[in-house]
mmCIF file of C-alpha atoms in Angstrom:
data_model
loop_
_atom_site.group_PDB
_atom_site.id
_atom_site.type_symbol
_atom_site.label_atom_id
_atom_site.label_comp_id
_atom_site.label_asym_id
_atom_site.label_seq_id
_atom_site.Cartn_x
_atom_site.Cartn_y
_atom_site.Cartn_z
ATOM 1 C CA MET A 218 36.578 58.518 -21.563
ATOM 2 C CA ILE A 219 36.866 56.410 -18.403
ATOM 3 C CA GLU A 220 39.488 53.673 -18.329
ATOM 4 C CA LEU A 221 39.819 50.898 -15.758
ATOM 5 C CA ARG A 222 43.310 49.456 -15.382
ATOM 6 C CA ASN A 223 43.691 46.250 -13.372
ATOM 7 C CA VAL A 224 40.914 47.365 -11.010
ATOM 8 C CA SER A 225 40.018 44.993 -8.179
ATOM 9 C CA LYS A 226 37.621 45.585 -5.308
ATOM 10 C CA SER A 227 36.184 43.304 -2.634
ATOM 11 C CA TYR A 228 34.564 43.424 0.797
ATOM 12 C CA VAL A 229 34.625 41.092 3.761
ATOM 13 C CA LEU A 230 31.169 40.759 5.313
ATOM 14 C CA ASN A 231 30.555 38.359 8.201
ATOM 15 C CA GLY A 232 33.686 36.460 7.315
ATOM 16 C CA THR A 233 32.726 36.084 3.644
ATOM 17 C CA ARG A 234 34.557 37.899 0.863
ATOM 18 C CA LYS A 235 32.304 39.655 -1.650
ATOM 19 C CA VAL A 236 34.057 40.450 -4.929
ATOM 20 C CA VAL A 237 32.949 43.520 -6.892
ATOM 21 C CA ALA A 238 35.734 43.655 -9.494
ATOM 22 C CA ARG A 239 38.367 41.098 -10.490
ATOM 23 C CA ASP A 240 41.311 42.729 -12.196
ATOM 24 C CA LEU A 241 39.117 44.706 -14.643
ATOM 25 C CA ASN A 242 40.617 46.291 -17.752
ATOM 26 C CA PHE A 243 37.990 48.221 -19.676
ATOM 27 C CA THR A 244 37.405 51.579 -21.371
ATOM 28 C CA PHE A 245 33.946 53.156 -21.362
ATOM 29 C CA PRO A 246 33.387 54.743 -24.795
ATOM 30 C CA SER A 247 33.432 58.538 -24.912
ATOM 31 C CA GLY A 248 30.144 60.316 -25.536
ATOM 32 C CA GLU A 249 28.087 57.114 -25.343
ATOM 33 C CA SER A 250 25.439 56.018 -22.863
ATOM 34 C CA VAL A 251 26.278 52.584 -21.464
ATOM 35 C CA GLY A 252 23.739 50.579 -19.477
ATOM 36 C CA LEU A 253 25.242 48.694 -16.525
ATOM 37 C CA LEU A 254 23.322 45.528 -15.694
ATOM 38 C CA GLY A 255 23.665 42.835 -13.049
ATOM 39 C CA ARG A 256 21.714 41.096 -10.352
ATOM 40 C CA ASN A 257 21.166 42.718 -6.953
ATOM 41 C CA GLY A 258 24.404 42.714 -4.996
ATOM 42 C CA ALA A 259 26.628 42.286 -8.049
ATOM 43 C CA GLY A 260 28.447 45.539 -7.236
ATOM 44 C CA LYS A 261 26.982 47.977 -9.761
ATOM 45 C CA SER A 262 26.590 50.830 -7.283
ATOM 46 C CA SER A 263 30.070 50.185 -5.873
ATOM 47 C CA LEU A 264 31.530 50.332 -9.378
ATOM 48 C CA LEU A 265 29.661 53.578 -9.987
ATOM 49 C CA ARG A 266 31.103 55.074 -6.787
ATOM 50 C CA MET A 267 34.590 54.084 -7.889
ATOM 51 C CA LEU A 268 33.987 55.842 -11.216
ATOM 52 C CA ALA A 269 32.813 58.927 -9.300
ATOM 53 C CA GLY A 270 35.921 58.872 -7.102
ATOM 54 C CA THR A 271 34.048 58.511 -3.819
ATOM 55 C CA MET A 272 35.382 54.973 -3.348
ATOM 56 C CA LEU A 273 38.889 53.730 -4.048
ATOM 57 C CA PRO A 274 39.678 50.320 -5.578
ATOM 58 C CA ASP A 275 41.793 47.852 -3.637
ATOM 59 C CA THR A 276 44.260 47.633 -6.528
ATOM 60 C CA GLY A 277 44.558 49.228 -9.947
ATOM 61 C CA GLU A 278 43.640 52.702 -11.122
ATOM 62 C CA ILE A 279 40.825 54.549 -12.888
ATOM 63 C CA LEU A 280 41.803 57.175 -15.456
ATOM 64 C CA SER A 281 39.480 59.700 -17.068
ATOM 65 C CA SER A 282 39.567 62.500 -19.583
ATOM 66 C CA GLY A 283 36.778 65.008 -19.135
ATOM 67 C CA THR A 284 34.457 65.733 -16.253
ATOM 68 C CA ILE A 285 32.442 63.093 -14.407
ATOM 69 C CA SER A 286 29.329 63.882 -12.405
ATOM 70 C CA TRP A 287 28.383 62.746 -8.956
ATOM 71 C CA PRO A 288 25.503 60.215 -8.981
ATOM 72 C CA VAL A 289 22.566 62.128 -10.460
ATOM 73 C CA GLY A 290 19.995 63.094 -7.841
ATOM 74 C CA PHE A 291 22.346 62.663 -4.876
ATOM 75 C CA SER A 292 21.250 64.919 -2.000
ATOM 76 C CA GLY A 293 23.446 63.674 0.841
ATOM 77 C CA SER A 294 25.786 66.664 0.658
ATOM 78 C CA PHE A 295 23.165 69.364 1.304
ATOM 79 C CA HIS A 296 23.789 71.483 4.393
ATOM 80 C CA PRO A 297 20.507 71.361 6.335
ATOM 81 C CA GLU A 298 20.896 74.838 7.841
ATOM 82 C CA LEU A 299 21.469 76.527 4.461
ATOM 83 C CA THR A 300 18.629 77.440 2.148
ATOM 84 C CA GLY A 301 18.153 75.765 -1.191
ATOM 85 C CA ALA A 302 19.529 78.839 -2.958
ATOM 86 C CA GLN A 303 22.607 78.888 -0.708
ATOM 87 C CA ASN A 304 23.300 75.206 -1.393
ATOM 88 C CA VAL A 305 23.021 75.865 -5.118
ATOM 89 C CA ARG A 306 25.382 78.816 -4.826
ATOM 90 C CA PHE A 307 27.925 76.656 -2.987
ATOM 91 C CA VAL A 308 27.868 73.932 -5.695
ATOM 92 C CA ALA A 309 28.146 76.543 -8.452
ATOM 93 C CA ARG A 310 31.294 77.979 -6.908
ATOM 94 C CA LEU A 311 32.801 74.509 -6.466
ATOM 95 C CA TYR A 312 32.357 73.631 -10.142
ATOM 96 C CA GLY A 313 33.054 77.068 -11.609
ATOM 97 C CA VAL A 314 29.545 77.628 -12.953
ATOM 98 C CA ASP A 315 27.952 81.069 -13.197
ATOM 99 C CA THR A 316 26.276 81.451 -9.815
ATOM 100 C CA GLU A 317 23.256 83.565 -10.705
ATOM 101 C CA ALA A 318 22.508 81.593 -13.862
ATOM 102 C CA MET A 319 22.580 78.304 -11.964
ATOM 103 C CA ILE A 320 20.356 79.645 -9.174
ATOM 104 C CA ALA A 321 17.816 80.837 -11.740
ATOM 105 C CA PHE A 322 17.874 77.488 -13.561
ATOM 106 C CA VAL A 323 17.405 75.374 -10.424
ATOM 107 C CA ARG A 324 14.710 77.686 -9.034
ATOM 108 C CA ASP A 325 12.658 77.436 -12.220
ATOM 109 C CA PHE A 326 13.295 73.721 -12.669
ATOM 110 C CA ALA A 327 12.617 72.546 -9.099
ATOM 111 C CA GLU A 328 9.331 74.483 -8.784
ATOM 112 C CA ILE A 329 9.317 74.529 -4.976
ATOM 113 C CA GLY A 330 8.250 78.155 -4.639
ATOM 114 C CA GLN A 331 9.264 80.108 -1.551
ATOM 115 C CA HIS A 332 10.804 76.987 -0.008
ATOM 116 C CA PHE A 333 13.784 77.630 -2.266
ATOM 117 C CA HIS A 334 14.795 80.370 0.189
ATOM 118 C CA LEU A 335 14.128 78.324 3.344
ATOM 119 C CA PRO A 336 16.531 75.932 5.147
ATOM 120 C CA VAL A 337 16.804 72.511 3.527
ATOM 121 C CA ARG A 338 15.988 70.837 6.867
ATOM 122 C CA SER A 339 12.413 72.033 6.393
ATOM 123 C CA TYR A 340 12.059 70.309 2.994
ATOM 124 C CA SER A 341 10.001 67.229 2.363
ATOM 125 C CA SER A 342 11.686 64.278 0.639
ATOM 126 C CA GLY A 343 10.052 65.286 -2.635
ATOM 127 C CA MET A 344 11.412 68.829 -2.390
ATOM 128 C CA ARG A 345 14.916 67.540 -1.673
ATOM 129 C CA SER A 346 14.695 65.219 -4.681
ATOM 130 C CA ARG A 347 13.614 68.062 -6.958
ATOM 131 C CA LEU A 348 16.402 70.318 -5.718
ATOM 132 C CA ALA A 349 19.022 67.559 -6.065
ATOM 133 C CA PHE A 350 17.962 66.613 -9.587
ATOM 134 C CA GLY A 351 17.884 70.260 -10.637
ATOM 135 C CA ILE A 352 21.446 70.813 -9.379
ATOM 136 C CA SER A 353 22.608 67.651 -11.189
ATOM 137 C CA MET A 354 21.188 68.918 -14.481
ATOM 138 C CA ALA A 355 22.477 72.482 -13.991
ATOM 139 C CA VAL A 356 26.168 71.512 -14.072
ATOM 140 C CA PRO A 357 27.400 70.316 -17.506
ATOM 141 C CA PHE A 358 29.464 67.113 -17.430
ATOM 142 C CA ASP A 359 31.115 64.973 -20.075
ATOM 143 C CA THR A 360 29.880 61.786 -18.371
ATOM 144 C CA TYR A 361 26.845 61.453 -16.111
ATOM 145 C CA LEU A 362 26.603 58.685 -13.515
ATOM 146 C CA ILE A 363 23.028 57.571 -12.997
ATOM 147 C CA ASP A 364 22.057 55.009 -10.348
ATOM 148 C CA GLU A 365 18.356 54.215 -10.789
ATOM 149 C CA VAL A 366 17.361 57.907 -10.525
ATOM 150 C CA THR A 367 16.245 59.259 -13.908
ATOM 151 C CA ALA A 368 13.164 61.190 -12.833
ATOM 152 C CA VAL A 369 11.580 62.406 -9.599
ATOM 153 C CA GLY A 370 8.298 63.898 -8.451
ATOM 154 C CA ASP A 371 4.795 63.492 -9.834
ATOM 155 C CA ALA A 372 3.925 62.508 -13.394
ATOM 156 C CA ALA A 373 4.307 66.005 -14.831
ATOM 157 C CA PHE A 374 7.643 66.663 -13.131
ATOM 158 C CA SER A 375 8.855 63.163 -14.013
ATOM 159 C CA ALA A 376 8.208 63.837 -17.700
ATOM 160 C CA LYS A 377 10.059 67.134 -17.359
ATOM 161 C CA SER A 378 13.011 65.368 -15.705
ATOM 162 C CA ASN A 379 13.158 62.721 -18.433
ATOM 163 C CA ALA A 380 13.107 65.347 -21.156
ATOM 164 C CA ILE A 381 16.011 67.366 -19.765
ATOM 165 C CA LEU A 382 18.046 64.214 -19.029
ATOM 166 C CA ARG A 383 17.673 63.011 -22.622
ATOM 167 C CA ALA A 384 18.697 66.469 -23.832
ATOM 168 C CA ARG A 385 21.852 66.290 -21.700
ATOM 169 C CA LEU A 386 22.683 62.794 -22.993
ATOM 170 C CA GLU A 387 22.576 64.021 -26.599
ATOM 171 C CA GLU A 388 25.766 65.966 -25.894
ATOM 172 C CA SER A 389 27.346 63.814 -23.147
ATOM 173 C CA GLY A 390 27.939 60.196 -22.253
ATOM 174 C CA ALA A 391 26.578 58.308 -19.270
ATOM 175 C CA VAL A 392 26.869 55.126 -17.244
ATOM 176 C CA ILE A 393 23.346 54.145 -16.240
ATOM 177 C CA VAL A 394 22.441 51.537 -13.608
ATOM 178 C CA SER A 395 18.831 50.438 -13.780
ATOM 179 C CA HIS A 396 16.625 47.358 -13.502
ATOM 180 C CA SER A 397 14.156 48.859 -15.990
ATOM 181 C CA MET A 398 14.861 47.254 -19.353
ATOM 182 C CA PRO A 399 12.556 49.636 -21.318
ATOM 183 C CA LEU A 400 14.397 52.616 -19.789
ATOM 184 C CA LEU A 401 17.806 51.213 -20.734
ATOM 185 C CA LYS A 402 16.635 50.575 -24.298
ATOM 186 C CA LYS A 403 15.422 54.158 -24.485
ATOM 187 C CA LEU A 404 18.519 55.860 -23.053
ATOM 188 C CA CYS A 405 21.437 53.537 -23.900
ATOM 189 C CA ARG A 406 23.100 52.363 -27.058
ATOM 190 C CA SER A 407 25.490 49.800 -25.549
ATOM 191 C CA GLY A 408 25.535 47.753 -22.380
ATOM 192 C CA ALA A 409 27.781 45.929 -19.929
ATOM 193 C CA VAL A 410 26.902 43.058 -17.601
ATOM 194 C CA LEU A 411 28.681 42.813 -14.236
ATOM 195 C CA HIS A 412 28.790 39.255 -12.943
ATOM 196 C CA ASP A 413 31.101 37.651 -10.387
ATOM 197 C CA GLY A 414 33.554 40.548 -10.618
ATOM 198 C CA GLN A 415 33.835 40.383 -14.418
ATOM 199 C CA LEU A 416 32.464 42.816 -16.982
ATOM 200 C CA PHE A 417 30.944 41.701 -20.303
ATOM 201 C CA TYR A 418 30.509 44.523 -22.821
ATOM 202 C CA TYR A 419 28.147 44.623 -25.816
ATOM 203 C CA GLU A 420 27.843 47.267 -28.501
ATOM 204 C CA ARG A 421 24.073 46.719 -28.573
ATOM 205 C CA ILE A 422 22.034 47.160 -25.421
ATOM 206 C CA GLU A 423 19.578 44.476 -26.569
ATOM 207 C CA GLN A 424 22.337 41.861 -26.482
ATOM 208 C CA ALA A 425 23.408 42.911 -22.993
ATOM 209 C CA ILE A 426 19.796 42.620 -21.813
ATOM 210 C CA ARG A 427 19.584 39.068 -23.224
ATOM 211 C CA HIS A 428 22.759 38.185 -21.332
ATOM 212 C CA HIS A 429 21.398 39.668 -18.106
ATOM 213 C CA GLU A 430 18.022 37.932 -18.415
ATOM 214 C CA SER A 431 19.733 34.591 -19.034
ATOM 215 C CA MET A 432 21.856 35.040 -15.920
ATOM 216 C CA MET A 433 18.756 35.921 -13.891
ATOM 217 C CA ARG A 434 17.270 32.573 -14.952
ATOM 218 C CA GLY A 435 20.399 30.838 -13.711
ATOM 219 C CA ALA A 436 21.778 29.934 -17.148
ATOM 220 C CA LEU A 437 24.514 31.158 -19.451
ATOM 221 C CA PRO A 438 23.479 33.043 -22.600
ATOM 222 C CA ARG A 439 23.055 30.818 -25.639
ATOM 223 C CA TRP A 440 26.150 32.196 -27.391
ATOM 224 C CA MET A 441 28.253 31.282 -24.331
ATOM 225 C CA ARG A 442 26.861 27.732 -24.325
ATOM 226 C CA GLY A 443 27.699 27.261 -28.006
ATOM 227 C CA ASP A 444 24.192 26.333 -29.211
ATOM 228 C CA LEU A 445 23.468 29.333 -31.462
ATOM 229 C CA ASP A 446 21.598 29.030 -34.717
ATOM 230 C CA GLU A 447 23.351 30.394 -37.791
ATOM 231 C CA GLY A 448 21.296 33.598 -37.840
ATOM 232 C CA GLU A 449 21.808 34.193 -34.125
ATOM 233 C CA GLY A 450 25.540 33.611 -34.494
ATOM 234 C CA GLU A 451 25.792 36.314 -37.145
ATOM 235 C CA GLU A 452 23.803 38.697 -34.954
ATOM 236 C CA ALA A 453 25.981 37.979 -31.901
ATOM 237 C CA GLY A 454 29.152 38.355 -33.911
ATOM 238 C CA ALA A 455 28.042 41.747 -35.231
ATOM 239 C CA ALA A 456 27.318 43.020 -31.737
ATOM 240 C CA ALA A 457 30.957 43.492 -30.756
ATOM 241 C CA ARG A 458 32.383 44.942 -33.944
ATOM 242 C CA GLY A 459 33.775 48.437 -33.834
ATOM 243 C CA PRO A 460 36.553 50.228 -31.974
ATOM 244 C CA ALA A 461 34.662 50.406 -28.668
ATOM 245 C CA ALA A 462 34.264 46.649 -28.347
ATOM 246 C CA GLY A 463 37.883 45.938 -27.540
ATOM 247 C CA GLY A 464 38.885 49.193 -25.886
ATOM 248 C CA PRO A 465 42.263 50.741 -26.616
ATOM 249 C CA GLN A 466 43.941 47.399 -27.322
ATOM 250 C CA GLY A 467 41.409 46.060 -29.815
ATOM 251 C CA PRO A 468 38.800 43.325 -29.361
ATOM 252 C CA ALA A 469 39.600 40.194 -27.395
ATOM 253 C CA ARG A 470 40.274 37.117 -29.546
ATOM 254 C CA LEU A 471 39.842 33.426 -29.008
ATOM 255 C CA PRO A 472 42.924 31.215 -29.425
ATOM 256 C CA GLY A 473 43.573 30.240 -33.018
ATOM 257 C CA ARG A 474 41.489 33.047 -34.523
ATOM 258 C CA ALA A 475 43.360 35.644 -36.510
ATOM 259 C CA SER A 476 40.538 37.742 -37.903
ATOM 260 C CA PRO A 477 38.996 40.396 -35.606
ATOM 261 C CA GLU A 478 35.845 40.320 -37.726
ATOM 262 C CA ALA A 479 34.825 37.044 -36.106
ATOM 263 C CA ASP A 480 35.236 38.182 -32.528
ATOM 264 C CA SER A 481 32.550 37.478 -29.973
ATOM 265 C CA PRO A 482 30.062 40.061 -28.618
ATOM 266 C CA PRO A 483 30.956 40.042 -24.904
ATOM 267 C CA ARG A 484 34.292 40.502 -23.256
ATOM 268 C CA GLY A 485 35.030 38.934 -19.865
ATOM 269 C CA GLU A 486 37.295 41.694 -18.631
ATOM 270 C CA ASP A 487 40.436 40.091 -17.328
ATOM 271 C CA ARG A 488 44.050 41.222 -17.611
ATOM 272 C CA ARG A 489 45.158 37.700 -18.477
ATOM 273 C CA SER A 490 42.734 37.606 -21.425
ATOM 274 C CA ARG A 491 45.102 40.070 -23.173
ATOM 275 C CA SER A 492 48.291 38.244 -22.266
ATOM 276 C CA ARG A 493 50.359 36.442 -24.903
ATOM 277 C CA ALA A 494 52.777 33.517 -24.422
ATOM 278 C CA SER A 495 56.372 34.678 -24.476
ATOM 279 C CA PRO A 496 58.914 32.983 -26.797
ATOM 280 C CA GLY A 497 60.322 29.857 -25.271
ATOM 281 C CA SER A 498 57.559 29.485 -22.704
ATOM 282 C CA PRO A 499 56.392 25.900 -22.068
ATOM 283 C CA ALA A 500 53.293 24.733 -23.857
ATOM 284 C CA ARG A 501 50.067 24.404 -21.893
ATOM 285 C CA SER A 502 49.258 20.876 -20.817
ATOM 286 C CA GLU A 503 45.563 21.646 -20.834
ATOM 287 C CA PRO A 504 43.508 23.685 -23.326
ATOM 288 C CA LEU A 505 42.115 27.053 -22.334
ATOM 289 C CA PRO A 506 38.523 26.902 -21.085
ATOM 290 C CA SER A 507 37.398 29.081 -24.005
ATOM 291 C CA GLN A 508 38.703 26.571 -26.594
ATOM 292 C CA SER A 509 35.780 24.287 -25.877
ATOM 293 C CA LEU A 510 33.217 27.000 -26.543
ATOM 294 C CA ASP A 511 31.555 28.043 -29.756
ATOM 295 C CA ARG A 512 33.191 30.592 -32.085
ATOM 296 C CA SER A 513 30.800 33.233 -30.744
ATOM 297 C CA ALA A 514 31.756 32.587 -27.097
ATOM 298 C CA PRO A 515 33.815 35.189 -25.204
ATOM 299 C CA LEU A 516 37.315 34.781 -23.941
ATOM 300 C CA ARG A 517 36.637 34.487 -20.214
ATOM 301 C CA LEU A 518 39.442 33.422 -17.926
ATOM 302 C CA SER A 519 38.809 33.497 -14.216
ATOM 303 C CA PRO A 520 41.675 34.919 -12.135
ATOM 304 C CA PRO A 521 42.578 33.257 -8.844
ATOM 305 C CA ASP A 522 40.686 34.269 -5.759
ATOM 306 C CA LEU A 523 41.893 37.421 -4.112
ATOM 307 C CA PRO A 524 43.996 36.829 -1.001
ATOM 308 C CA ALA A 525 42.061 37.029 2.212
ATOM 309 C CA ARG A 526 42.842 39.919 4.486
ATOM 310 C CA ALA A 527 44.730 39.228 7.669
ATOM 311 C CA GLN A 528 42.447 38.390 10.558
ATOM 312 C CA ARG A 529 42.544 40.585 13.611
ATOM 313 C CA PRO A 530 43.497 38.833 16.878
ATOM 314 C CA PRO A 531 40.589 38.245 19.262
ATOM 315 C CA MET A 532 39.912 41.080 21.643
ATOM 316 C CA ARG A 533 40.769 40.565 25.286
ATOM 317 C CA GLY A 534 39.631 42.605 28.201
ATOM 318 C CA SER A 535 42.183 43.978 30.693
ATOM 319 C CA GLY A 536 44.191 40.752 30.835
ATOM 320 C CA ARG A 537 41.271 38.619 31.986
ATOM 321 C CA THR A 538 41.113 35.235 30.317
ATOM 322 C CA CYS A 539 37.350 35.365 29.948
ATOM 323 C CA GLY A 540 37.524 38.578 27.886
ATOM 324 C CA THR A 541 35.225 40.536 30.196
ATOM 325 C CA PRO A 542 35.953 44.257 29.648
ATOM 326 C CA SER A 543 36.536 46.496 32.659
ATOM 327 C CA PHE A 544 35.345 50.078 32.929
ATOM 328 C CA ARG A 545 36.338 52.827 35.317
ATOM 329 C CA ASN A 546 34.104 53.319 38.374
ATOM 330 C CA GLU A 547 32.153 50.176 37.612
ATOM 331 C CA HIS A 548 32.215 46.745 39.252
ATOM 332 C CA LEU A 549 31.592 43.883 36.853
ATOM 333 C CA ARG A 550 30.773 40.363 37.794
ATOM 334 C CA CYS A 551 31.388 37.295 35.709
ATOM 335 C CA GLY A 552 31.158 33.596 36.335
ATOM 336 C CA CYS A 553 34.881 32.874 36.296
ATOM 337 C CA HIS A 554 36.042 35.780 38.487
ATOM 338 C CA GLY A 555 33.300 36.109 41.033
ATOM 339 C CA ASN A 556 33.293 39.642 42.323
ATOM 340 C CA GLY A 557 34.835 42.221 39.965
ATOM 341 C CA ARG A 558 37.641 44.460 41.052
#
């Protein structure tokens, strides 16, 4: 199980703030493969790195029970001067896996011959990919993190990689980022759509794909616009039923709805979506945005923009008003000073 508690993350690029997560509260179901969808730049890979622990959120915390893998197929930690076998031995000792058994497994799986006992710096990109994927499959995890890489190598090795990955996912869960809809349908049962820092979860991957495809066309899904047919409304309503749809606190509910059986399929993850008015609090002068939506629409409240980080003062160079930097043993010339010192 992986639980996000009030997780927020953003970047500042060229003076523009890019939001990856807005106060997310969500629990990834245990032992289930969840497809993570979103347009390019939505923050899927950043969210995956936060789940792996290689990136910290700005605020909030991520809790987990069980072991979580590094991104499957990651080869950036290989020591180039060590052989493939020595790198495997090092990883086995880190994760407490039987060293000789893991070396034998990766050697047979990677099929790189005598290169397995040569320095990794001499490997081609294909050899590195085979070694990295073999190491990822050799260590058992409760949850695998997969970012686009599900198979490597030629057609025969790719089929072999797919087969062993599906065997691992029969006993473990996964969070899978991919732009291949057929692959997500094959590997995942449920799905989540990351958009504008909010996470919308569906118990059926097909419904998450419909949401994603609608957003790629620049439109809201039909159930969020409130123009569902009766049959589609029943299908959308059934998508979010079950304990995983609402996480540990139950499914999100629209105002005025008492029955959880009628809850909507997606959840716009927001801490304020779970808040309740305290006794004696003043009544709202305006209705919630979700009150104008259809019964199958999600409760989606947008939090205020994150505060901008403090701007650094402009750099100045050695007290000169023009900002020209000075360097030792060099004479600089600028238009406002004439000859440098």
